[in-house]
Amino acid sequence: MNAEIETYSRHIREHIGGIHAALGGVSDEQLNRRPLISGANSAYVIATHVFGNARAWVLGIACGQPLGRDRPAEFASRGTYAELGQAACQLSGEVEAALAVLAPARLDVRLTPSPELWGEGEPHEISVREALVHVLEHASIHLGQVQLTRDIVARGS
């Protein structure tokens, strides 16, 4: 595997695992509780959203695999820490396998993703490299939200 692609793969998988690990020790009730802040999501929802985004942007956009995304379902999700761990494990394996066969020349390919995979806003032309960087940026932002949400609900707020 190309060193640049391997770096993306490793860091994306670390972020996926980090989001799951950040929620260790939180009860399933707390995991699914929305903080008493207007518009807040539960930690489970945030994690599920990050996983949905990573799947869409790595597998669908960057690697061109045919798949759909149900973004509204991400924001309505509920589940257990164990289920989140299974999802993280599965996604990490999928990301590793998909990026292991991604040709380095594909990083510079420019494309306009489908609105379904893009998520919010109007899709515009990006490179495959930009898609992978987006996954890292998106996961980093939401890791902080997961940590804050965990702390807020653990205090009973």
GROMACS .gro file of N, CA and C in nm:
model
  471
    1MET      N    1   0.085  -0.118   0.000
    1MET     CA    2   0.000   0.000   0.000
    1MET      C    3   0.090   0.125   0.000
    2ASN      N    4   0.051   0.222  -0.077
    2ASN     CA    5   0.117   0.351  -0.084
    2ASN      C    6   0.121   0.415   0.055
    3ALA      N    7   0.231   0.482   0.089
    3ALA     CA    8   0.248   0.540   0.223
    3ALA      C    9   0.140   0.643   0.256
    4GLU      N   10   0.102   0.726   0.160
    4GLU     CA   11   0.000   0.827   0.187
    4GLU      C   12  -0.135   0.761   0.215
    5ILE      N   13  -0.170   0.664   0.134
    5ILE     CA   14  -0.298   0.594   0.153
    5ILE      C   15  -0.297   0.517   0.285
    6GLU      N   16  -0.185   0.457   0.318
    6GLU     CA   17  -0.173   0.383   0.444
    6GLU      C   18  -0.191   0.478   0.562
    7THR      N   19  -0.140   0.600   0.549
    7THR     CA   20  -0.156   0.700   0.655
    7THR      C   21  -0.303   0.736   0.673
    8TYR      N   22  -0.374   0.759   0.562
    8TYR     CA   23  -0.518   0.786   0.572
    8TYR      C   24  -0.589   0.669   0.637
    9SER      N   25  -0.559   0.550   0.592
    9SER     CA   26  -0.624   0.430   0.644
    9SER      C   27  -0.603   0.417   0.795
   10ARG      N   28  -0.479   0.429   0.837
   10ARG     CA   29  -0.447   0.414   0.979
   10ARG      C   30  -0.518   0.519   1.064
   11HIS      N   31  -0.513   0.645   1.022
   11HIS     CA   32  -0.572   0.751   1.102
   11HIS      C   33  -0.725   0.744   1.103
   12ILE      N   34  -0.785   0.710   0.992
   12ILE     CA   35  -0.931   0.695   0.989
   12ILE      C   36  -0.973   0.582   1.083
   13ARG      N   37  -0.902   0.471   1.077
   13ARG     CA   38  -0.935   0.359   1.165
   13ARG      C   39  -0.911   0.393   1.312
   14GLU      N   40  -0.806   0.471   1.340
   14GLU     CA   41  -0.781   0.515   1.478
   14GLU      C   42  -0.893   0.605   1.528
   15HIS      N   43  -0.944   0.692   1.442
   15HIS     CA   44  -1.055   0.779   1.482
   15HIS      C   45  -1.182   0.697   1.510
   16ILE      N   46  -1.208   0.599   1.426
   16ILE     CA   47  -1.325   0.513   1.447
   16ILE      C   48  -1.312   0.442   1.583
   17GLY      N   49  -1.197   0.384   1.608
   17GLY     CA   50  -1.173   0.316   1.736
   17GLY      C   51  -1.175   0.413   1.853
   18GLY      N   52  -1.123   0.533   1.832
   18GLY     CA   53  -1.120   0.634   1.938
   18GLY      C   54  -1.258   0.680   1.979
   19ILE      N   55  -1.347   0.691   1.883
   19ILE     CA   56  -1.484   0.730   1.916
   19ILE      C   57  -1.550   0.621   1.999
   20HIS      N   58  -1.531   0.497   1.961
   20HIS     CA   59  -1.587   0.387   2.040
   20HIS      C   60  -1.524   0.384   2.179
   21ALA      N   61  -1.393   0.395   2.186
   21ALA     CA   62  -1.323   0.388   2.315
   21ALA      C   63  -1.364   0.502   2.408
   22ALA      N   64  -1.391   0.620   2.354
   22ALA     CA   65  -1.430   0.735   2.435
   22ALA      C   66  -1.560   0.709   2.510
   23LEU      N   67  -1.637   0.613   2.464
   23LEU     CA   68  -1.767   0.586   2.526
   23LEU      C   69  -1.764   0.467   2.621
   24GLY      N   70  -1.648   0.410   2.641
   24GLY     CA   71  -1.634   0.300   2.736
   24GLY      C   72  -1.667   0.348   2.877
   25GLY      N   73  -1.738   0.267   2.952
   25GLY     CA   74  -1.773   0.302   3.088
   25GLY      C   75  -1.902   0.381   3.102
   26VAL      N   76  -1.961   0.419   2.989
   26VAL     CA   77  -2.089   0.490   2.990
   26VAL      C   78  -2.199   0.384   2.979
   27SER      N   79  -2.302   0.397   3.059
   27SER     CA   80  -2.412   0.300   3.049
   27SER      C   81  -2.482   0.316   2.915
   28ASP      N   82  -2.553   0.212   2.874
   28ASP     CA   83  -2.627   0.220   2.748
   28ASP      C   84  -2.734   0.328   2.755
   29GLU      N   85  -2.791   0.349   2.873
   29GLU     CA   86  -2.889   0.457   2.889
   29GLU      C   87  -2.822   0.593   2.866
   30GLN      N   88  -2.706   0.613   2.925
   30GLN     CA   89  -2.633   0.739   2.906
   30GLN      C   90  -2.587   0.754   2.761
   31LEU      N   91  -2.548   0.646   2.701
   31LEU     CA   92  -2.503   0.648   2.562
   31LEU      C   93  -2.612   0.700   2.470
   32ASN      N   94  -2.737   0.672   2.502
   32ASN     CA   95  -2.851   0.710   2.418
   32ASN      C   96  -2.922   0.836   2.467
   33ARG      N   97  -2.875   0.895   2.575
   33ARG     CA   98  -2.940   1.014   2.630
   33ARG      C   99  -2.892   1.140   2.558
   34ARG      N  100  -2.988   1.223   2.521
   34ARG     CA  101  -2.955   1.353   2.463
   34ARG      C  102  -2.935   1.452   2.577
   35PRO      N  103  -2.826   1.525   2.576
   35PRO     CA  104  -2.807   1.627   2.681
   35PRO      C  105  -2.920   1.731   2.676
   36LEU      N  106  -2.943   1.796   2.786
   36LEU     CA  107  -3.049   1.896   2.795
   36LEU      C  108  -3.001   2.029   2.734
   37ILE      N  109  -2.960   2.021   2.610
   37ILE     CA  110  -2.911   2.136   2.533
   37ILE      C  111  -2.988   2.133   2.402
   38SER      N  112  -3.044   2.245   2.365
   38SER     CA  113  -3.124   2.252   2.243
   38SER      C  114  -3.046   2.201   2.122
   39GLY      N  115  -3.106   2.106   2.051
   39GLY     CA  116  -3.046   2.052   1.930
   39GLY      C  117  -2.937   1.948   1.950
   40ALA      N  118  -2.910   1.913   2.075
   40ALA     CA  119  -2.804   1.816   2.103
   40ALA      C  120  -2.845   1.675   2.062
   41ASN      N  121  -2.745   1.596   2.027
   41ASN     CA  122  -2.765   1.455   1.994
   41ASN      C  123  -2.700   1.369   2.101
   42SER      N  124  -2.746   1.246   2.110
   42SER     CA  125  -2.682   1.151   2.202
   42SER      C  126  -2.545   1.112   2.148
   43ALA      N  127  -2.461   1.061   2.236
   43ALA     CA  128  -2.329   1.014   2.194
   43ALA      C  129  -2.343   0.900   2.093
   44TYR      N  130  -2.444   0.816   2.112
   44TYR     CA  131  -2.467   0.706   2.018
   44TYR      C  132  -2.498   0.761   1.878
   45VAL      N  133  -2.583   0.861   1.872
   45VAL     CA  134  -2.618   0.922   1.743
   45VAL      C  135  -2.494   0.982   1.677
   46ILE      N  136  -2.415   1.054   1.755
   46ILE     CA  137  -2.295   1.118   1.698
   46ILE      C  138  -2.200   1.011   1.644
   47ALA      N  139  -2.178   0.907   1.721
   47ALA     CA  140  -2.088   0.800   1.676
   47ALA      C  141  -2.142   0.732   1.550
   48THR      N  142  -2.271   0.704   1.549
   48THR     CA  143  -2.333   0.640   1.432
   48THR      C  144  -2.322   0.731   1.310
   49HIS      N  145  -2.339   0.859   1.330
   49HIS     CA  146  -2.325   0.956   1.221
   49HIS      C  147  -2.181   0.958   1.167
   50VAL      N  148  -2.084   0.958   1.255
   50VAL     CA  149  -1.944   0.955   1.211
   50VAL      C  150  -1.916   0.829   1.130
   51PHE      N  151  -1.967   0.716   1.176
   51PHE     CA  152  -1.945   0.591   1.104
   51PHE      C  153  -2.014   0.594   0.968
   52GLY      N  154  -2.135   0.650   0.963
   52GLY     CA  155  -2.206   0.662   0.835
   52GLY      C  156  -2.133   0.753   0.738
   53ASN      N  157  -2.080   0.863   0.790
   53ASN     CA  158  -2.004   0.955   0.707
   53ASN      C  159  -1.877   0.888   0.654
   54ALA      N  160  -1.805   0.819   0.741
   54ALA     CA  161  -1.681   0.752   0.700
   54ALA      C  162  -1.709   0.646   0.594
   55ARG      N  163  -1.814   0.568   0.614
   55ARG     CA  164  -1.849   0.464   0.517
   55ARG      C  165  -1.881   0.528   0.381
   56ALA      N  166  -1.963   0.633   0.382
   56ALA     CA  167  -2.003   0.699   0.258
   56ALA      C  168  -1.884   0.762   0.187
   57TRP      N  169  -1.801   0.832   0.262
   57TRP     CA  170  -1.692   0.908   0.200
   57TRP      C  171  -1.572   0.821   0.162
   58VAL      N  172  -1.540   0.721   0.243
   58VAL     CA  173  -1.427   0.633   0.208
   58VAL      C  174  -1.471   0.529   0.105
   59LEU      N  175  -1.571   0.449   0.142
   59LEU     CA  176  -1.610   0.338   0.054
   59LEU      C  177  -1.682   0.387  -0.070
   60GLY      N  178  -1.781   0.475  -0.052
   60GLY     CA  179  -1.862   0.519  -0.165
   60GLY      C  180  -1.795   0.623  -0.252
   61ILE      N  181  -1.750   0.732  -0.192
   61ILE     CA  182  -1.694   0.842  -0.270
   61ILE      C  183  -1.550   0.812  -0.313
   62ALA      N  184  -1.461   0.787  -0.219
   62ALA     CA  185  -1.320   0.768  -0.253
   62ALA      C  186  -1.294   0.639  -0.330
   63CYS      N  187  -1.358   0.531  -0.288
   63CYS     CA  188  -1.330   0.402  -0.349
   63CYS      C  189  -1.433   0.360  -0.454
   64GLY      N  190  -1.538   0.437  -0.470
   64GLY     CA  191  -1.635   0.411  -0.577
   64GLY      C  192  -1.721   0.289  -0.559
   65GLN      N  193  -1.734   0.239  -0.436
   65GLN     CA  194  -1.820   0.123  -0.413
   65GLN      C  195  -1.967   0.166  -0.418
   66PRO      N  196  -2.051   0.083  -0.478
   66PRO     CA  197  -2.194   0.118  -0.482
   66PRO      C  198  -2.256   0.098  -0.343
   67LEU      N  199  -2.300   0.205  -0.285
   67LEU     CA  200  -2.369   0.194  -0.157
   67LEU      C  201  -2.458   0.315  -0.137
   68GLY      N  202  -2.553   0.301  -0.048
   68GLY     CA  203  -2.642   0.410  -0.014
   68GLY      C  204  -2.614   0.456   0.127
   69ARG      N  205  -2.675   0.568   0.161
   69ARG     CA  206  -2.661   0.621   0.296
   69ARG      C  207  -2.795   0.676   0.341
   70ASP      N  208  -2.836   0.639   0.461
   70ASP     CA  209  -2.959   0.690   0.519
   70ASP      C  210  -2.921   0.782   0.634
   71ARG      N  211  -2.885   0.904   0.599
   71ARG     CA  212  -2.839   1.001   0.698
   71ARG      C  213  -2.944   1.029   0.805
   72PRO      N  214  -3.072   1.046   0.769
   72PRO     CA  215  -3.173   1.067   0.874
   72PRO      C  216  -3.177   0.951   0.976
   73ALA      N  217  -3.155   0.829   0.931
   73ALA     CA  218  -3.155   0.715   1.023
   73ALA      C  219  -3.038   0.723   1.122
   74GLU      N  220  -2.926   0.781   1.078
   74GLU     CA  221  -2.812   0.798   1.168
   74GLU      C  222  -2.854   0.882   1.289
   75PHE      N  223  -2.934   0.986   1.263
   75PHE     CA  224  -2.974   1.079   1.369
   75PHE      C  225  -3.093   1.029   1.451
   76ALA      N  226  -3.150   0.917   1.412
   76ALA     CA  227  -3.260   0.856   1.488
   76ALA      C  228  -3.214   0.727   1.556
   77SER      N  229  -3.086   0.695   1.547
   77SER     CA  230  -3.037   0.565   1.596
   77SER      C  231  -3.029   0.558   1.748
   78ARG      N  232  -3.041   0.436   1.796
   78ARG     CA  233  -3.025   0.402   1.938
   78ARG      C  234  -2.961   0.264   1.942
   79GLY      N  235  -2.884   0.239   2.047
   79GLY     CA  236  -2.824   0.107   2.057
   79GLY      C  237  -2.737   0.095   2.180
   80THR      N  238  -2.657  -0.008   2.180
   80THR     CA  239  -2.571  -0.039   2.294
   80THR      C  240  -2.425  -0.014   2.260
   81TYR      N  241  -2.345  -0.009   2.365
   81TYR     CA  242  -2.200   0.007   2.347
   81TYR      C  243  -2.144  -0.112   2.269
   82ALA      N  244  -2.194  -0.231   2.298
   82ALA     CA  245  -2.148  -0.350   2.226
   82ALA      C  246  -2.180  -0.341   2.077
   83GLU      N  247  -2.300  -0.293   2.044
   83GLU     CA  248  -2.337  -0.278   1.903
   83GLU      C  249  -2.250  -0.174   1.835
   84LEU      N  250  -2.219  -0.067   1.907
   84LEU     CA  251  -2.131   0.036   1.853
   84LEU      C  252  -1.991  -0.023   1.827
   85GLY      N  253  -1.946  -0.107   1.918
   85GLY     CA  254  -1.816  -0.172   1.901
   85GLY      C  255  -1.814  -0.263   1.779
   86GLN      N  256  -1.922  -0.338   1.758
   86GLN     CA  257  -1.931  -0.423   1.640
   86GLN      C  258  -1.930  -0.340   1.512
   87ALA      N  259  -2.003  -0.227   1.514
   87ALA     CA  260  -2.007  -0.140   1.397
   87ALA      C  261  -1.870  -0.079   1.370
   88ALA      N  262  -1.800  -0.039   1.477
   88ALA     CA  263  -1.666   0.019   1.462
   88ALA      C  264  -1.569  -0.083   1.403
   89CYS      N  265  -1.576  -0.204   1.454
   89CYS     CA  266  -1.489  -0.313   1.406
   89CYS      C  267  -1.515  -0.343   1.258
   90GLN      N  268  -1.641  -0.355   1.224
   90GLN     CA  269  -1.677  -0.385   1.086
   90GLN      C  270  -1.631  -0.274   0.993
   91LEU      N  271  -1.660  -0.149   1.031
   91LEU     CA  272  -1.622  -0.036   0.947
   91LEU      C  273  -1.471  -0.026   0.933
   92SER      N  274  -1.398  -0.046   1.040
   92SER     CA  275  -1.251  -0.041   1.033
   92SER      C  276  -1.198  -0.143   0.934
   93GLY      N  277  -1.254  -0.262   0.937
   93GLY     CA  278  -1.213  -0.366   0.842
   93GLY      C  279  -1.246  -0.330   0.699
   94GLU      N  280  -1.364  -0.272   0.679
   94GLU     CA  281  -1.405  -0.230   0.544
   94GLU      C  282  -1.314  -0.119   0.491
   95VAL      N  283  -1.282  -0.023   0.577
   95VAL     CA  284  -1.194   0.088   0.537
   95VAL      C  285  -1.055   0.034   0.503
   96GLU      N  286  -1.002  -0.053   0.588
   96GLU     CA  287  -0.870  -0.109   0.564
   96GLU      C  288  -0.866  -0.185   0.431
   97ALA      N  289  -0.965  -0.268   0.408
   97ALA     CA  290  -0.968  -0.348   0.285
   97ALA      C  291  -0.984  -0.260   0.161
   98ALA      N  292  -1.072  -0.161   0.168
   98ALA     CA  293  -1.096  -0.074   0.052
   98ALA      C  294  -0.974   0.010   0.019
   99LEU      N  295  -0.911   0.064   0.121
   99LEU     CA  296  -0.795   0.150   0.095
   99LEU      C  297  -0.671   0.069   0.058
  100ALA      N  298  -0.667  -0.058   0.097
  100ALA     CA  299  -0.553  -0.143   0.062
  100ALA      C  300  -0.541  -0.163  -0.088
  101VAL      N  301  -0.652  -0.151  -0.160
  101VAL     CA  302  -0.649  -0.172  -0.305
  101VAL      C  303  -0.671  -0.043  -0.384
  102LEU      N  304  -0.676   0.070  -0.314
  102LEU     CA  305  -0.693   0.198  -0.382
  102LEU      C  306  -0.563   0.235  -0.454
  103ALA      N  307  -0.571   0.257  -0.583
  103ALA     CA  308  -0.452   0.294  -0.661
  103ALA      C  309  -0.408   0.435  -0.624
  104PRO      N  310  -0.280   0.457  -0.600
  104PRO     CA  311  -0.233   0.591  -0.565
  104PRO      C  312  -0.272   0.699  -0.667
  105ALA      N  313  -0.277   0.666  -0.793
  105ALA     CA  314  -0.315   0.763  -0.895
  105ALA      C  315  -0.459   0.811  -0.876
  106ARG      N  316  -0.539   0.732  -0.809
  106ARG     CA  317  -0.680   0.769  -0.788
  106ARG      C  318  -0.694   0.887  -0.691
  107LEU      N  319  -0.592   0.913  -0.608
  107LEU     CA  320  -0.600   1.023  -0.512
  107LEU      C  321  -0.625   1.157  -0.579
  108ASP      N  322  -0.576   1.173  -0.701
  108ASP     CA  323  -0.591   1.300  -0.774
  108ASP      C  324  -0.716   1.305  -0.862
  109VAL      N  325  -0.790   1.195  -0.869
  109VAL     CA  326  -0.911   1.193  -0.950
  109VAL      C  327  -1.012   1.290  -0.890
  110ARG      N  328  -1.075   1.369  -0.975
  110ARG     CA  329  -1.176   1.465  -0.931
  110ARG      C  330  -1.314   1.412  -0.966
  111LEU      N  331  -1.407   1.430  -0.875
  111LEU     CA  332  -1.543   1.380  -0.895
  111LEU      C  333  -1.640   1.466  -0.817
  112THR      N  334  -1.766   1.454  -0.853
  112THR     CA  335  -1.873   1.521  -0.778
  112THR      C  336  -1.959   1.411  -0.717
  113PRO      N  337  -1.954   1.396  -0.585
  113PRO     CA  338  -2.030   1.290  -0.518
  113PRO      C  339  -2.180   1.309  -0.532
  114SER      N  340  -2.253   1.200  -0.517
  114SER     CA  341  -2.399   1.207  -0.517
  114SER      C  342  -2.445   1.280  -0.391
  115PRO      N  343  -2.559   1.347  -0.397
  115PRO     CA  344  -2.613   1.414  -0.277
  115PRO      C  345  -2.634   1.316  -0.161
  116GLU      N  346  -2.673   1.193  -0.192
  116GLU     CA  347  -2.698   1.093  -0.087
  116GLU      C  348  -2.572   1.065  -0.006
  117LEU      N  349  -2.459   1.049  -0.074
  117LEU     CA  350  -2.335   1.021  -0.003
  117LEU      C  351  -2.274   1.147   0.058
  118TRP      N  352  -2.295   1.260  -0.006
  118TRP     CA  353  -2.236   1.386   0.038
  118TRP      C  354  -2.284   1.425   0.178
  119GLY      N  355  -2.412   1.413   0.202
  119GLY     CA  356  -2.466   1.455   0.332
  119GLY      C  357  -2.534   1.588   0.319
  120GLU      N  358  -2.498   1.683   0.404
  120GLU     CA  359  -2.560   1.816   0.405
  120GLU      C  360  -2.496   1.907   0.302
  121GLY      N  361  -2.576   1.999   0.249
  121GLY     CA  362  -2.524   2.098   0.156
  121GLY      C  363  -2.522   2.046   0.014
  122GLU      N  364  -2.477   2.132  -0.074
  122GLU     CA  365  -2.472   2.101  -0.216
  122GLU      C  366  -2.338   2.036  -0.251
  123PRO      N  367  -2.338   1.916  -0.309
  123PRO     CA  368  -2.212   1.853  -0.348
  123PRO      C  369  -2.139   1.938  -0.452
  124HIS      N  370  -2.008   1.935  -0.444
  124HIS     CA  371  -1.926   2.001  -0.544
  124HIS      C  372  -1.805   1.912  -0.574
  125GLU      N  373  -1.736   1.946  -0.678
  125GLU     CA  374  -1.624   1.864  -0.722
  125GLU      C  375  -1.511   1.865  -0.617
  126ILE      N  376  -1.461   1.745  -0.588
  126ILE     CA  377  -1.349   1.727  -0.495
  126ILE      C  378  -1.259   1.617  -0.552
  127SER      N  379  -1.140   1.607  -0.497
  127SER     CA  380  -1.053   1.495  -0.532
  127SER      C  381  -1.075   1.381  -0.433
  128VAL      N  382  -1.032   1.264  -0.469
  128VAL     CA  383  -1.039   1.150  -0.378
  128VAL      C  384  -0.957   1.181  -0.253
  129ARG      N  385  -0.843   1.245  -0.269
  129ARG     CA  386  -0.760   1.284  -0.155
  129ARG      C  387  -0.840   1.375  -0.060
  130GLU      N  388  -0.911   1.472  -0.117
  130GLU     CA  389  -0.992   1.562  -0.035
  130GLU      C  390  -1.102   1.486   0.039
  131ALA      N  391  -1.157   1.384  -0.023
  131ALA     CA  392  -1.260   1.304   0.043
  131ALA      C  393  -1.203   1.235   0.167
  132LEU      N  394  -1.082   1.182   0.156
  132LEU     CA  395  -1.020   1.113   0.270
  132LEU      C  396  -0.984   1.213   0.381
  133VAL      N  397  -0.936   1.330   0.343
  133VAL     CA  398  -0.906   1.433   0.441
  133VAL      C  399  -1.034   1.477   0.512
  134HIS      N  400  -1.143   1.488   0.437
  134HIS     CA  401  -1.273   1.525   0.497
  134HIS      C  402  -1.312   1.426   0.606
  135VAL      N  403  -1.293   1.298   0.581
  135VAL     CA  404  -1.330   1.197   0.681
  135VAL      C  405  -1.253   1.220   0.811
  136LEU      N  406  -1.125   1.250   0.799
  136LEU     CA  407  -1.043   1.275   0.919
  136LEU      C  408  -1.089   1.401   0.992
  137GLU      N  409  -1.115   1.507   0.918
  137GLU     CA  410  -1.160   1.631   0.978
  137GLU      C  411  -1.295   1.611   1.047
  138HIS      N  412  -1.388   1.548   0.978
  138HIS     CA  413  -1.523   1.524   1.031
  138HIS      C  414  -1.517   1.439   1.158
  139ALA      N  415  -1.440   1.332   1.154
  139ALA     CA  416  -1.430   1.244   1.271
  139ALA      C  417  -1.363   1.315   1.388
  140SER      N  418  -1.265   1.399   1.361
  140SER     CA  419  -1.196   1.473   1.468
  140SER      C  420  -1.291   1.568   1.539
  141ILE      N  421  -1.369   1.641   1.461
  141ILE     CA  422  -1.466   1.735   1.519
  141ILE      C  423  -1.565   1.659   1.607
  142HIS      N  424  -1.617   1.551   1.554
  142HIS     CA  425  -1.719   1.477   1.628
  142HIS      C  426  -1.663   1.397   1.745
  143LEU      N  427  -1.535   1.363   1.741
  143LEU     CA  428  -1.475   1.297   1.858
  143LEU      C  429  -1.484   1.390   1.978
  144GLY      N  430  -1.455   1.518   1.956
  144GLY     CA  431  -1.468   1.616   2.065
  144GLY      C  432  -1.611   1.626   2.113
  145GLN      N  433  -1.707   1.622   2.022
  145GLN     CA  434  -1.848   1.627   2.062
  145GLN      C  435  -1.888   1.503   2.141
  146VAL      N  436  -1.838   1.388   2.100
  146VAL     CA  437  -1.866   1.264   2.173
  146VAL      C  438  -1.813   1.274   2.316
  147GLN      N  439  -1.692   1.325   2.330
  147GLN     CA  440  -1.631   1.337   2.463
  147GLN      C  441  -1.710   1.434   2.551
  148LEU      N  442  -1.749   1.548   2.496
  148LEU     CA  443  -1.828   1.645   2.572
  148LEU      C  444  -1.965   1.588   2.608
  149THR      N  445  -2.029   1.525   2.512
  149THR     CA  446  -2.161   1.466   2.536
  149THR      C  447  -2.153   1.360   2.645
  150ARG      N  448  -2.052   1.276   2.635
  150ARG     CA  449  -2.030   1.172   2.740
  150ARG      C  450  -2.018   1.237   2.877
  151ASP      N  451  -1.939   1.342   2.888
  151ASP     CA  452  -1.918   1.406   3.018
  151ASP      C  453  -2.046   1.473   3.070
  152ILE      N  454  -2.120   1.535   2.979
  152ILE     CA  455  -2.245   1.602   3.019
  152ILE      C  456  -2.347   1.503   3.070
  153VAL      N  457  -2.369   1.393   2.997
  153VAL     CA  458  -2.471   1.297   3.040
  153VAL      C  459  -2.426   1.217   3.162
  154ALA      N  460  -2.296   1.198   3.178
  154ALA     CA  461  -2.246   1.127   3.296
  154ALA      C  462  -2.272   1.208   3.423
  155ARG      N  463  -2.278   1.341   3.410
  155ARG     CA  464  -2.309   1.428   3.524
  155ARG      C  465  -2.459   1.444   3.546
  156GLY      N  466  -2.539   1.388   3.453
  156GLY     CA  467  -2.683   1.395   3.469
  156GLY      C  468  -2.746   1.522   3.414
  157SER      N  469  -2.674   1.596   3.334
  157SER     CA  470  -2.728   1.720   3.276
  157SER      C  471  -2.810   1.694   3.153
   0.00000   0.00000   0.00000
